[in-house]
mmCIF file of C-alpha atoms in Angstrom:
data_model
loop_
_atom_site.group_PDB
_atom_site.id
_atom_site.type_symbol
_atom_site.label_atom_id
_atom_site.label_comp_id
_atom_site.label_asym_id
_atom_site.label_seq_id
_atom_site.Cartn_x
_atom_site.Cartn_y
_atom_site.Cartn_z
ATOM 1 C CA UNK Z 1 -2.518 -4.814 -26.890
ATOM 2 C CA UNK Z 2 -0.110 -2.479 -28.663
ATOM 3 C CA UNK Z 3 3.313 -4.148 -28.989
ATOM 4 C CA UNK Z 4 5.279 -1.266 -27.504
ATOM 5 C CA UNK Z 5 2.805 -0.972 -24.645
ATOM 6 C CA UNK Z 6 3.019 -4.712 -23.967
ATOM 7 C CA UNK Z 7 6.815 -4.559 -23.887
ATOM 8 C CA UNK Z 8 6.731 -1.632 -21.476
ATOM 9 C CA UNK Z 9 4.356 -3.576 -19.232
ATOM 10 C CA UNK Z 10 6.708 -6.547 -19.257
ATOM 11 C CA UNK Z 11 9.710 -4.386 -18.435
ATOM 12 C CA UNK Z 12 7.806 -2.728 -15.604
ATOM 13 C CA UNK Z 13 6.790 -6.102 -14.154
ATOM 14 C CA UNK Z 14 10.327 -7.422 -14.125
ATOM 15 C CA UNK Z 15 11.662 -4.126 -12.787
ATOM 16 C CA UNK Z 16 9.453 -4.560 -9.732
ATOM 17 C CA UNK Z 17 10.416 -8.227 -9.382
ATOM 18 C CA UNK Z 18 14.072 -7.185 -9.633
ATOM 19 C CA UNK Z 19 13.625 -4.656 -6.829
ATOM 20 C CA UNK Z 20 12.046 -7.310 -4.599
ATOM 21 C CA UNK Z 21 14.891 -9.721 -5.404
ATOM 22 C CA UNK Z 22 17.482 -7.076 -4.587
ATOM 23 C CA UNK Z 23 16.040 -6.496 -1.099
ATOM 24 C CA UNK Z 24 18.580 -8.599 0.798
ATOM 25 C CA UNK Z 25 21.590 -7.129 -1.022
ATOM 26 C CA UNK Z 26 20.260 -3.598 -0.551
ATOM 27 C CA UNK Z 27 19.578 -4.147 3.155
ATOM 28 C CA UNK Z 28 22.963 -5.712 3.884
ATOM 29 C CA UNK Z 29 24.773 -2.930 2.029
ATOM 30 C CA UNK Z 30 23.099 -0.374 4.287
ATOM 31 C CA UNK Z 31 23.916 -2.426 7.368
ATOM 32 C CA UNK Z 32 27.556 -2.887 6.309
ATOM 33 C CA UNK Z 33 27.920 0.843 5.759
ATOM 34 C CA UNK Z 34 27.275 1.485 9.450
ATOM 35 C CA UNK Z 35 29.490 -1.397 10.580
ATOM 36 C CA UNK Z 36 32.430 -0.253 8.459
ATOM 37 C CA UNK Z 37 32.264 3.202 9.981
ATOM 38 C CA UNK Z 38 31.971 1.755 13.485
ATOM 39 C CA UNK Z 39 35.099 -0.335 12.825
ATOM 40 C CA UNK Z 40 37.069 2.859 12.093
ATOM 41 C CA UNK Z 41 36.302 4.333 15.517
ATOM 42 C CA UNK Z 42 39.014 4.295 18.165
ATOM 43 C CA UNK Z 43 39.002 1.021 20.062
ATOM 44 C CA UNK Z 44 38.175 2.718 23.351
ATOM 45 C CA UNK Z 45 34.992 4.194 21.747
ATOM 46 C CA UNK Z 46 34.014 0.810 20.326
ATOM 47 C CA UNK Z 47 34.231 -0.628 23.860
ATOM 48 C CA UNK Z 48 31.624 1.901 24.977
ATOM 49 C CA UNK Z 49 29.086 0.114 22.756
ATOM 50 C CA UNK Z 50 29.555 -3.551 23.736
ATOM 51 C CA UNK Z 51 26.233 -4.595 22.173
ATOM 52 C CA UNK Z 52 27.083 -3.378 18.658
ATOM 53 C CA UNK Z 53 28.157 -6.817 17.380
ATOM 54 C CA UNK Z 54 25.094 -8.609 18.736
ATOM 55 C CA UNK Z 55 22.818 -5.910 17.293
ATOM 56 C CA UNK Z 56 24.506 -6.386 13.923
ATOM 57 C CA UNK Z 57 23.775 -10.127 14.050
ATOM 58 C CA UNK Z 58 20.162 -9.472 15.044
ATOM 59 C CA UNK Z 59 19.818 -7.148 12.060
ATOM 60 C CA UNK Z 60 21.176 -9.807 9.714
ATOM 61 C CA UNK Z 61 18.683 -12.321 11.073
ATOM 62 C CA UNK Z 62 15.816 -9.862 10.577
ATOM 63 C CA UNK Z 63 16.947 -9.054 7.023
ATOM 64 C CA UNK Z 64 16.941 -12.755 6.158
ATOM 65 C CA UNK Z 65 13.468 -13.182 7.673
ATOM 66 C CA UNK Z 66 12.073 -10.306 5.619
ATOM 67 C CA UNK Z 67 13.781 -11.666 2.534
ATOM 68 C CA UNK Z 68 12.216 -15.097 3.011
ATOM 69 C CA UNK Z 69 8.797 -13.450 3.175
ATOM 70 C CA UNK Z 70 9.505 -11.337 0.073
ATOM 71 C CA UNK Z 71 10.629 -14.494 -1.734
ATOM 72 C CA UNK Z 72 7.130 -15.879 -1.156
ATOM 73 C CA UNK Z 73 5.627 -12.745 -2.734
ATOM 74 C CA UNK Z 74 7.852 -13.233 -5.796
ATOM 75 C CA UNK Z 75 7.048 -16.943 -5.955
ATOM 76 C CA UNK Z 76 3.318 -16.253 -6.199
ATOM 77 C CA UNK Z 77 3.604 -13.229 -8.501
ATOM 78 C CA UNK Z 78 2.822 -15.356 -11.541
ATOM 79 C CA UNK Z 79 -0.828 -15.429 -10.481
ATOM 80 C CA UNK Z 80 -1.277 -11.654 -10.710
ATOM 81 C CA UNK Z 81 -1.868 -11.769 -14.443
ATOM 82 C CA UNK Z 82 -4.864 -13.570 -15.862
ATOM 83 C CA UNK Z 83 -2.764 -15.598 -18.280
ATOM 84 C CA UNK Z 84 -0.191 -16.521 -15.660
ATOM 85 C CA UNK Z 85 3.569 -16.074 -15.713
ATOM 86 C CA UNK Z 86 3.680 -17.415 -19.281
ATOM 87 C CA UNK Z 87 1.994 -14.159 -20.280
ATOM 88 C CA UNK Z 88 5.606 -13.087 -20.646
ATOM 89 C CA UNK Z 89 7.115 -15.374 -23.260
ATOM 90 C CA UNK Z 90 10.202 -17.232 -22.003
ATOM 91 C CA UNK Z 91 12.599 -15.712 -24.503
ATOM 92 C CA UNK Z 92 11.608 -12.163 -23.599
ATOM 93 C CA UNK Z 93 11.579 -12.996 -19.895
ATOM 94 C CA UNK Z 94 15.107 -14.432 -20.030
ATOM 95 C CA UNK Z 95 16.410 -11.432 -21.964
ATOM 96 C CA UNK Z 96 14.883 -8.926 -19.548
ATOM 97 C CA UNK Z 97 16.053 -10.810 -16.458
ATOM 98 C CA UNK Z 98 19.558 -10.994 -17.952
ATOM 99 C CA UNK Z 99 19.540 -7.226 -18.506
ATOM 100 C CA UNK Z 100 18.150 -6.498 -15.055
ATOM 101 C CA UNK Z 101 20.743 -8.781 -13.476
ATOM 102 C CA UNK Z 102 23.311 -6.095 -14.192
ATOM 103 C CA UNK Z 103 21.121 -3.227 -13.051
ATOM 104 C CA UNK Z 104 20.935 -1.961 -9.499
ATOM 105 C CA UNK Z 105 17.347 -0.923 -8.717
ATOM 106 C CA UNK Z 106 16.772 2.752 -8.089
ATOM 107 C CA UNK Z 107 16.597 4.150 -4.581
ATOM 108 C CA UNK Z 108 12.964 4.983 -5.328
ATOM 109 C CA UNK Z 109 12.136 1.344 -6.095
ATOM 110 C CA UNK Z 110 13.879 0.078 -2.973
ATOM 111 C CA UNK Z 111 11.997 2.584 -0.833
ATOM 112 C CA UNK Z 112 8.800 1.218 -2.392
ATOM 113 C CA UNK Z 113 9.749 -2.294 -1.304
ATOM 114 C CA UNK Z 114 10.335 -0.994 2.225
ATOM 115 C CA UNK Z 115 7.036 0.921 2.308
ATOM 116 C CA UNK Z 116 5.191 -2.181 1.080
ATOM 117 C CA UNK Z 117 6.589 -4.192 3.988
ATOM 118 C CA UNK Z 118 5.420 -1.428 6.346
ATOM 119 C CA UNK Z 119 1.985 -1.577 4.755
ATOM 120 C CA UNK Z 120 1.606 -5.132 6.084
ATOM 121 C CA UNK Z 121 1.870 -3.622 9.565
ATOM 122 C CA UNK Z 122 -0.996 -1.250 8.818
ATOM 123 C CA UNK Z 123 -3.321 -3.613 7.008
ATOM 124 C CA UNK Z 124 -2.666 -7.138 8.259
ATOM 125 C CA UNK Z 125 -1.223 -7.073 11.783
ATOM 126 C CA UNK Z 126 -2.805 -6.871 15.207
ATOM 127 C CA UNK Z 127 -0.419 -4.013 16.018
ATOM 128 C CA UNK Z 128 -1.815 -1.976 13.103
ATOM 129 C CA UNK Z 129 -5.383 -2.201 14.397
ATOM 130 C CA UNK Z 130 -5.313 1.277 15.959
ATOM 131 C CA UNK Z 131 -4.541 2.905 12.601
ATOM 132 C CA UNK Z 132 -7.145 0.784 10.856
ATOM 133 C CA UNK Z 133 -9.800 1.576 13.428
ATOM 134 C CA UNK Z 134 -9.337 5.312 12.949
ATOM 135 C CA UNK Z 135 -9.461 5.116 9.146
ATOM 136 C CA UNK Z 136 -11.657 2.126 8.341
ATOM 137 C CA UNK Z 137 -14.187 1.820 11.186
ATOM 138 C CA UNK Z 138 -16.166 5.030 10.386
ATOM 139 C CA UNK Z 139 -16.443 3.868 6.775
ATOM 140 C CA UNK Z 140 -17.654 0.393 7.741
ATOM 141 C CA UNK Z 141 -20.189 1.781 10.226
ATOM 142 C CA UNK Z 142 -21.622 4.314 7.770
ATOM 143 C CA UNK Z 143 -21.908 1.769 4.966
ATOM 144 C CA UNK Z 144 -24.148 -0.310 7.192
ATOM 145 C CA UNK Z 145 -26.242 2.762 7.988
ATOM 146 C CA UNK Z 146 -26.526 3.956 4.378
ATOM 147 C CA UNK Z 147 -27.771 0.627 2.967
ATOM 148 C CA UNK Z 148 -30.263 -1.954 4.193
ATOM 149 C CA UNK Z 149 -28.665 -5.151 5.440
ATOM 150 C CA UNK Z 150 -30.820 -7.433 3.301
ATOM 151 C CA UNK Z 151 -29.532 -5.624 0.169
ATOM 152 C CA UNK Z 152 -25.804 -5.665 0.974
ATOM 153 C CA UNK Z 153 -24.995 -8.343 -1.603
ATOM 154 C CA UNK Z 154 -26.622 -6.225 -4.325
ATOM 155 C CA UNK Z 155 -24.671 -3.101 -3.343
ATOM 156 C CA UNK Z 156 -21.518 -2.601 -5.418
ATOM 157 C CA UNK Z 157 -18.663 -0.761 -3.756
ATOM 158 C CA UNK Z 158 -15.400 0.353 -5.365
ATOM 159 C CA UNK Z 159 -12.248 1.133 -3.367
ATOM 160 C CA UNK Z 160 -9.547 2.716 -5.576
ATOM 161 C CA UNK Z 161 -6.016 2.902 -4.215
ATOM 162 C CA UNK Z 162 -6.758 -0.030 -1.911
ATOM 163 C CA UNK Z 163 -3.120 -0.956 -1.192
ATOM 164 C CA UNK Z 164 -2.946 -4.417 0.372
ATOM 165 C CA UNK Z 165 -6.721 -4.806 0.352
ATOM 166 C CA UNK Z 166 -7.715 -4.933 4.035
ATOM 167 C CA UNK Z 167 -10.531 -2.402 3.649
ATOM 168 C CA UNK Z 168 -11.867 -4.310 0.627
ATOM 169 C CA UNK Z 169 -11.769 -7.508 2.681
ATOM 170 C CA UNK Z 170 -13.645 -5.910 5.591
ATOM 171 C CA UNK Z 171 -16.347 -4.558 3.267
ATOM 172 C CA UNK Z 172 -16.746 -7.917 1.522
ATOM 173 C CA UNK Z 173 -16.928 -9.626 4.915
ATOM 174 C CA UNK Z 174 -19.983 -7.502 5.732
ATOM 175 C CA UNK Z 175 -21.649 -9.005 2.658
ATOM 176 C CA UNK Z 176 -21.242 -6.192 0.127
ATOM 177 C CA UNK Z 177 -20.017 -6.669 -3.432
ATOM 178 C CA UNK Z 178 -16.562 -5.093 -3.124
ATOM 179 C CA UNK Z 179 -13.847 -4.410 -5.668
ATOM 180 C CA UNK Z 180 -10.428 -2.974 -4.896
ATOM 181 C CA UNK Z 181 -8.359 -1.139 -7.466
ATOM 182 C CA UNK Z 182 -4.620 -0.572 -7.238
ATOM 183 C CA UNK Z 183 -2.098 0.961 -9.612
ATOM 184 C CA UNK Z 184 1.180 0.142 -7.824
ATOM 185 C CA UNK Z 185 2.590 -3.205 -8.886
ATOM 186 C CA UNK Z 186 4.550 -3.339 -5.631
ATOM 187 C CA UNK Z 187 1.231 -3.365 -3.789
ATOM 188 C CA UNK Z 188 -0.498 -5.648 -6.271
ATOM 189 C CA UNK Z 189 2.091 -8.404 -5.948
ATOM 190 C CA UNK Z 190 1.982 -8.149 -2.163
ATOM 191 C CA UNK Z 191 -1.830 -8.049 -1.928
ATOM 192 C CA UNK Z 192 -2.085 -10.993 -4.311
ATOM 193 C CA UNK Z 193 0.069 -13.019 -1.940
ATOM 194 C CA UNK Z 194 -1.696 -12.104 1.289
ATOM 195 C CA UNK Z 195 -5.233 -12.369 -0.107
ATOM 196 C CA UNK Z 196 -4.858 -15.515 -2.194
ATOM 197 C CA UNK Z 197 -2.124 -17.536 -0.520
ATOM 198 C CA UNK Z 198 -2.337 -16.922 3.239
ATOM 199 C CA UNK Z 199 -4.887 -19.236 4.831
ATOM 200 C CA UNK Z 200 -3.486 -19.331 8.378
ATOM 201 C CA UNK Z 201 -3.546 -16.599 11.014
ATOM 202 C CA UNK Z 202 -0.068 -15.326 12.022
ATOM 203 C CA UNK Z 203 1.592 -17.516 9.391
ATOM 204 C CA UNK Z 204 4.522 -15.128 8.834
ATOM 205 C CA UNK Z 205 6.771 -12.951 10.951
ATOM 206 C CA UNK Z 206 8.220 -9.796 9.427
ATOM 207 C CA UNK Z 207 10.236 -6.824 10.683
ATOM 208 C CA UNK Z 208 8.546 -3.637 9.406
ATOM 209 C CA UNK Z 209 10.875 -1.089 11.061
ATOM 210 C CA UNK Z 210 14.157 -2.675 10.005
ATOM 211 C CA UNK Z 211 15.154 0.286 7.839
ATOM 212 C CA UNK Z 212 14.352 2.914 10.439
ATOM 213 C CA UNK Z 213 17.871 3.687 11.613
ATOM 214 C CA UNK Z 214 16.910 6.892 13.407
ATOM 215 C CA UNK Z 215 14.701 7.887 16.331
ATOM 216 C CA UNK Z 216 14.796 4.547 18.123
ATOM 217 C CA UNK Z 217 14.506 4.544 21.924
ATOM 218 C CA UNK Z 218 15.892 1.011 22.071
ATOM 219 C CA UNK Z 219 17.943 -1.036 19.622
ATOM 220 C CA UNK Z 220 15.349 -3.818 19.755
ATOM 221 C CA UNK Z 221 12.713 -1.494 18.271
ATOM 222 C CA UNK Z 222 14.430 -1.650 14.891
ATOM 223 C CA UNK Z 223 14.375 -5.449 14.799
ATOM 224 C CA UNK Z 224 10.932 -5.839 16.375
ATOM 225 C CA UNK Z 225 8.740 -8.348 14.559
ATOM 226 C CA UNK Z 226 5.030 -8.620 13.918
ATOM 227 C CA UNK Z 227 2.926 -11.623 12.924
ATOM 228 C CA UNK Z 228 0.712 -11.478 9.833
ATOM 229 C CA UNK Z 229 -2.039 -11.874 8.873
ATOM 230 C CA UNK Z 230 -4.039 -11.258 12.051
ATOM 231 C CA UNK Z 231 -7.109 -12.763 10.352
ATOM 232 C CA UNK Z 232 -7.641 -15.393 7.687
ATOM 233 C CA UNK Z 233 -8.073 -13.385 4.430
ATOM 234 C CA UNK Z 234 -10.236 -16.137 2.976
ATOM 235 C CA UNK Z 235 -12.654 -15.936 5.913
ATOM 236 C CA UNK Z 236 -15.525 -14.226 4.129
ATOM 237 C CA UNK Z 237 -19.062 -15.465 3.323
ATOM 238 C CA UNK Z 238 -19.112 -18.093 0.563
ATOM 239 C CA UNK Z 239 -21.412 -16.041 -1.640
ATOM 240 C CA UNK Z 240 -19.317 -12.873 -1.262
ATOM 241 C CA UNK Z 241 -18.291 -10.986 -4.368
ATOM 242 C CA UNK Z 242 -14.735 -9.839 -3.634
ATOM 243 C CA UNK Z 243 -12.382 -8.822 -6.444
ATOM 244 C CA UNK Z 244 -9.279 -6.774 -7.246
ATOM 245 C CA UNK Z 245 -8.394 -4.867 -10.409
ATOM 246 C CA UNK Z 246 -4.998 -3.641 -11.556
ATOM 247 C CA UNK Z 247 -4.411 -0.358 -13.348
ATOM 248 C CA UNK Z 248 -5.028 3.358 -13.454
ATOM 249 C CA UNK Z 249 -8.309 4.342 -11.810
ATOM 250 C CA UNK Z 250 -9.023 7.014 -14.448
ATOM 251 C CA UNK Z 251 -8.434 4.634 -17.360
ATOM 252 C CA UNK Z 252 -10.221 1.545 -16.062
ATOM 253 C CA UNK Z 253 -13.425 2.999 -14.635
ATOM 254 C CA UNK Z 254 -15.353 4.721 -17.388
ATOM 255 C CA UNK Z 255 -18.809 3.086 -17.230
ATOM 256 C CA UNK Z 256 -21.480 5.546 -16.116
ATOM 257 C CA UNK Z 257 -23.811 4.859 -13.201
ATOM 258 C CA UNK Z 258 -22.070 1.588 -12.309
ATOM 259 C CA UNK Z 259 -21.360 1.755 -8.564
ATOM 260 C CA UNK Z 260 -23.506 2.298 -5.490
ATOM 261 C CA UNK Z 261 -20.577 3.682 -3.517
ATOM 262 C CA UNK Z 262 -16.980 4.758 -4.132
ATOM 263 C CA UNK Z 263 -14.669 4.855 -1.129
ATOM 264 C CA UNK Z 264 -11.457 6.892 -1.238
ATOM 265 C CA UNK Z 265 -9.255 6.289 1.795
ATOM 266 C CA UNK Z 266 -5.859 8.018 1.643
ATOM 267 C CA UNK Z 267 -6.314 8.176 -2.130
ATOM 268 C CA UNK Z 268 -7.523 11.450 -3.652
ATOM 269 C CA UNK Z 269 -4.181 13.207 -3.116
ATOM 270 C CA UNK Z 270 -2.408 10.684 -5.359
ATOM 271 C CA UNK Z 271 -3.715 12.451 -8.479
ATOM 272 C CA UNK Z 272 -1.905 14.843 -10.775
ATOM 273 C CA UNK Z 273 -5.245 16.609 -11.111
ATOM 274 C CA UNK Z 274 -7.526 15.838 -8.183
ATOM 275 C CA UNK Z 275 -10.504 17.194 -10.131
ATOM 276 C CA UNK Z 276 -10.117 14.358 -12.643
ATOM 277 C CA UNK Z 277 -10.692 11.927 -9.795
ATOM 278 C CA UNK Z 278 -13.787 13.825 -8.717
ATOM 279 C CA UNK Z 279 -15.225 13.772 -12.250
ATOM 280 C CA UNK Z 280 -14.660 10.046 -12.581
ATOM 281 C CA UNK Z 281 -16.251 9.362 -9.200
ATOM 282 C CA UNK Z 282 -19.289 11.429 -10.167
ATOM 283 C CA UNK Z 283 -19.547 9.659 -13.519
ATOM 284 C CA UNK Z 284 -19.334 6.070 -12.252
ATOM 285 C CA UNK Z 285 -21.603 6.520 -9.219
ATOM 286 C CA UNK Z 286 -25.239 5.575 -9.642
ATOM 287 C CA UNK Z 287 -27.759 8.375 -9.089
ATOM 288 C CA UNK Z 288 -28.163 8.653 -5.328
ATOM 289 C CA UNK Z 289 -24.846 6.815 -4.800
ATOM 290 C CA UNK Z 290 -22.412 7.729 -2.037
ATOM 291 C CA UNK Z 291 -18.821 8.890 -2.166
ATOM 292 C CA UNK Z 292 -17.072 8.283 1.163
ATOM 293 C CA UNK Z 293 -13.686 9.919 1.672
ATOM 294 C CA UNK Z 294 -11.094 9.748 4.443
ATOM 295 C CA UNK Z 295 -7.593 11.160 4.435
ATOM 296 C CA UNK Z 296 -5.267 14.161 4.210
ATOM 297 C CA UNK Z 297 -4.096 16.216 1.246
ATOM 298 C CA UNK Z 298 -0.449 15.245 0.905
ATOM 299 C CA UNK Z 299 -0.431 15.646 -2.915
ATOM 300 C CA UNK Z 300 2.116 13.067 -3.970
ATOM 301 C CA UNK Z 301 3.293 14.920 -7.079
ATOM 302 C CA UNK Z 302 3.687 18.335 -5.444
ATOM 303 C CA UNK Z 303 7.194 19.718 -6.010
ATOM 304 C CA UNK Z 304 8.341 16.602 -7.873
ATOM 305 C CA UNK Z 305 10.624 17.465 -10.802
ATOM 306 C CA UNK Z 306 9.027 17.095 -14.232
ATOM 307 C CA UNK Z 307 5.610 16.268 -12.733
ATOM 308 C CA UNK Z 308 2.427 18.324 -12.913
ATOM 309 C CA UNK Z 309 0.182 18.783 -9.919
ATOM 310 C CA UNK Z 310 -2.641 20.980 -8.711
ATOM 311 C CA UNK Z 311 -2.779 21.383 -4.922
ATOM 312 C CA UNK Z 312 -6.168 22.517 -3.642
ATOM 313 C CA UNK Z 313 -7.104 23.312 -0.065
ATOM 314 C CA UNK Z 314 -9.936 21.369 1.507
ATOM 315 C CA UNK Z 315 -11.988 24.574 1.381
ATOM 316 C CA UNK Z 316 -11.546 24.701 -2.405
ATOM 317 C CA UNK Z 317 -12.369 21.004 -2.701
ATOM 318 C CA UNK Z 318 -15.664 21.446 -0.849
ATOM 319 C CA UNK Z 319 -16.646 24.283 -3.188
ATOM 320 C CA UNK Z 320 -15.750 22.170 -6.227
ATOM 321 C CA UNK Z 321 -17.698 19.051 -5.263
ATOM 322 C CA UNK Z 322 -20.772 21.101 -4.351
ATOM 323 C CA UNK Z 323 -20.594 22.939 -7.690
ATOM 324 C CA UNK Z 324 -20.374 19.527 -9.372
ATOM 325 C CA UNK Z 325 -23.735 18.680 -7.839
ATOM 326 C CA UNK Z 326 -22.728 16.522 -4.887
ATOM 327 C CA UNK Z 327 -24.620 16.942 -1.635
ATOM 328 C CA UNK Z 328 -22.390 16.867 1.433
ATOM 329 C CA UNK Z 329 -24.345 14.812 3.972
ATOM 330 C CA UNK Z 330 -21.624 14.200 6.568
ATOM 331 C CA UNK Z 331 -18.347 15.896 7.448
ATOM 332 C CA UNK Z 332 -15.778 15.630 10.211
ATOM 333 C CA UNK Z 333 -12.380 17.350 10.240
ATOM 334 C CA UNK Z 334 -9.130 17.149 12.220
ATOM 335 C CA UNK Z 335 -9.146 13.387 12.761
ATOM 336 C CA UNK Z 336 -5.597 12.569 13.831
ATOM 337 C CA UNK Z 337 -3.930 9.409 12.556
ATOM 338 C CA UNK Z 338 -0.618 8.087 11.360
ATOM 339 C CA UNK Z 339 -0.055 6.021 8.248
ATOM 340 C CA UNK Z 340 2.100 2.882 8.555
ATOM 341 C CA UNK Z 341 3.624 4.710 11.493
ATOM 342 C CA UNK Z 342 6.011 3.054 13.957
ATOM 343 C CA UNK Z 343 4.099 3.603 17.222
ATOM 344 C CA UNK Z 344 7.291 3.420 19.315
ATOM 345 C CA UNK Z 345 9.415 5.808 17.261
ATOM 346 C CA UNK Z 346 10.773 9.034 18.786
ATOM 347 C CA UNK Z 347 9.405 10.779 15.685
ATOM 348 C CA UNK Z 348 5.691 10.665 14.910
ATOM 349 C CA UNK Z 349 4.021 11.918 11.731
ATOM 350 C CA UNK Z 350 0.332 12.569 12.273
ATOM 351 C CA UNK Z 351 -2.205 13.718 9.697
ATOM 352 C CA UNK Z 352 -5.232 15.826 10.560
ATOM 353 C CA UNK Z 353 -7.630 14.051 8.235
ATOM 354 C CA UNK Z 354 -11.048 14.895 6.892
ATOM 355 C CA UNK Z 355 -13.931 12.456 6.641
ATOM 356 C CA UNK Z 356 -16.961 13.177 4.509
ATOM 357 C CA UNK Z 357 -19.841 11.508 2.718
ATOM 358 C CA UNK Z 358 -21.119 13.123 -0.468
ATOM 359 C CA UNK Z 359 -24.196 11.941 -2.356
ATOM 360 C CA UNK Z 360 -24.718 12.110 -6.088
ATOM 361 C CA UNK Z 361 -28.116 13.650 -6.928
ATOM 362 C CA UNK Z 362 -30.886 11.164 -7.615
#
């Protein structure tokens, strides 16, 4: 590995670890901000909200519970890399940690920590089942229809942008050879913990909506807890082939005709150039292989300063994939779903998603 590239990778790793470690400080600072303002209110107004102090204590308790869970993610992060934590030599590690000790993580990084905690709601809680059923169930049903059951173990399926890995787990549980791919190190550290270190159902309690200070019907909604995982992540057939890869989808997957199916669930709109994703999918699919897609077109880089992005309509996308040679064999539009959405919030974001199956020519 190029020396400069290796150093950048090390810095990135410890930057993410630093953001996770800063979670408690960050959360308490936000909580204290509200309390300090409340303390400046006239005493007669403070008396109108007699539960403010008890709510503050409940928030502190929830912050500490989340932090204990995040500490477990950090503790097991050394297993993410093939060569272990010692992949980062001790001298370099100590120097970087010393530097980061004086750096406050960016708001962007702290929002990533928060969104990762929310992702546990979506992927690994009983309460997130409704979201999963809308997104994952059609995929799981169609996979079983597209391939013969006695060949499942021979069928290789790739799921890029797999987040915390629940869809990969469900596909592997059916007996397929399944590999998840994820670029975000926030997600990779978290998925490593839940997939490789959680052997008991409902082993942890976390508070996914702790940082949602607005649109709460009741104060208890903000501190509500969920139990994770709702299943045992190691509960898959012994002969299952279940793996995860870290890195950029476009850079890692270059082998032609390698996969029987590629599944993109809430993924294709994470590209700078969505057409690059389509080309890679076409290249790595075996002749006759299936591309299954579910999701909206949020386009993560749209309108971001100093970032390039091409934003195509679904109509344009259909034209493009047909011109590329794909055959659209199934399509359903306007499927409403949220994404890591607080079901009790006064504000609901819903996507009208599209689901399609496209086949590469034989």
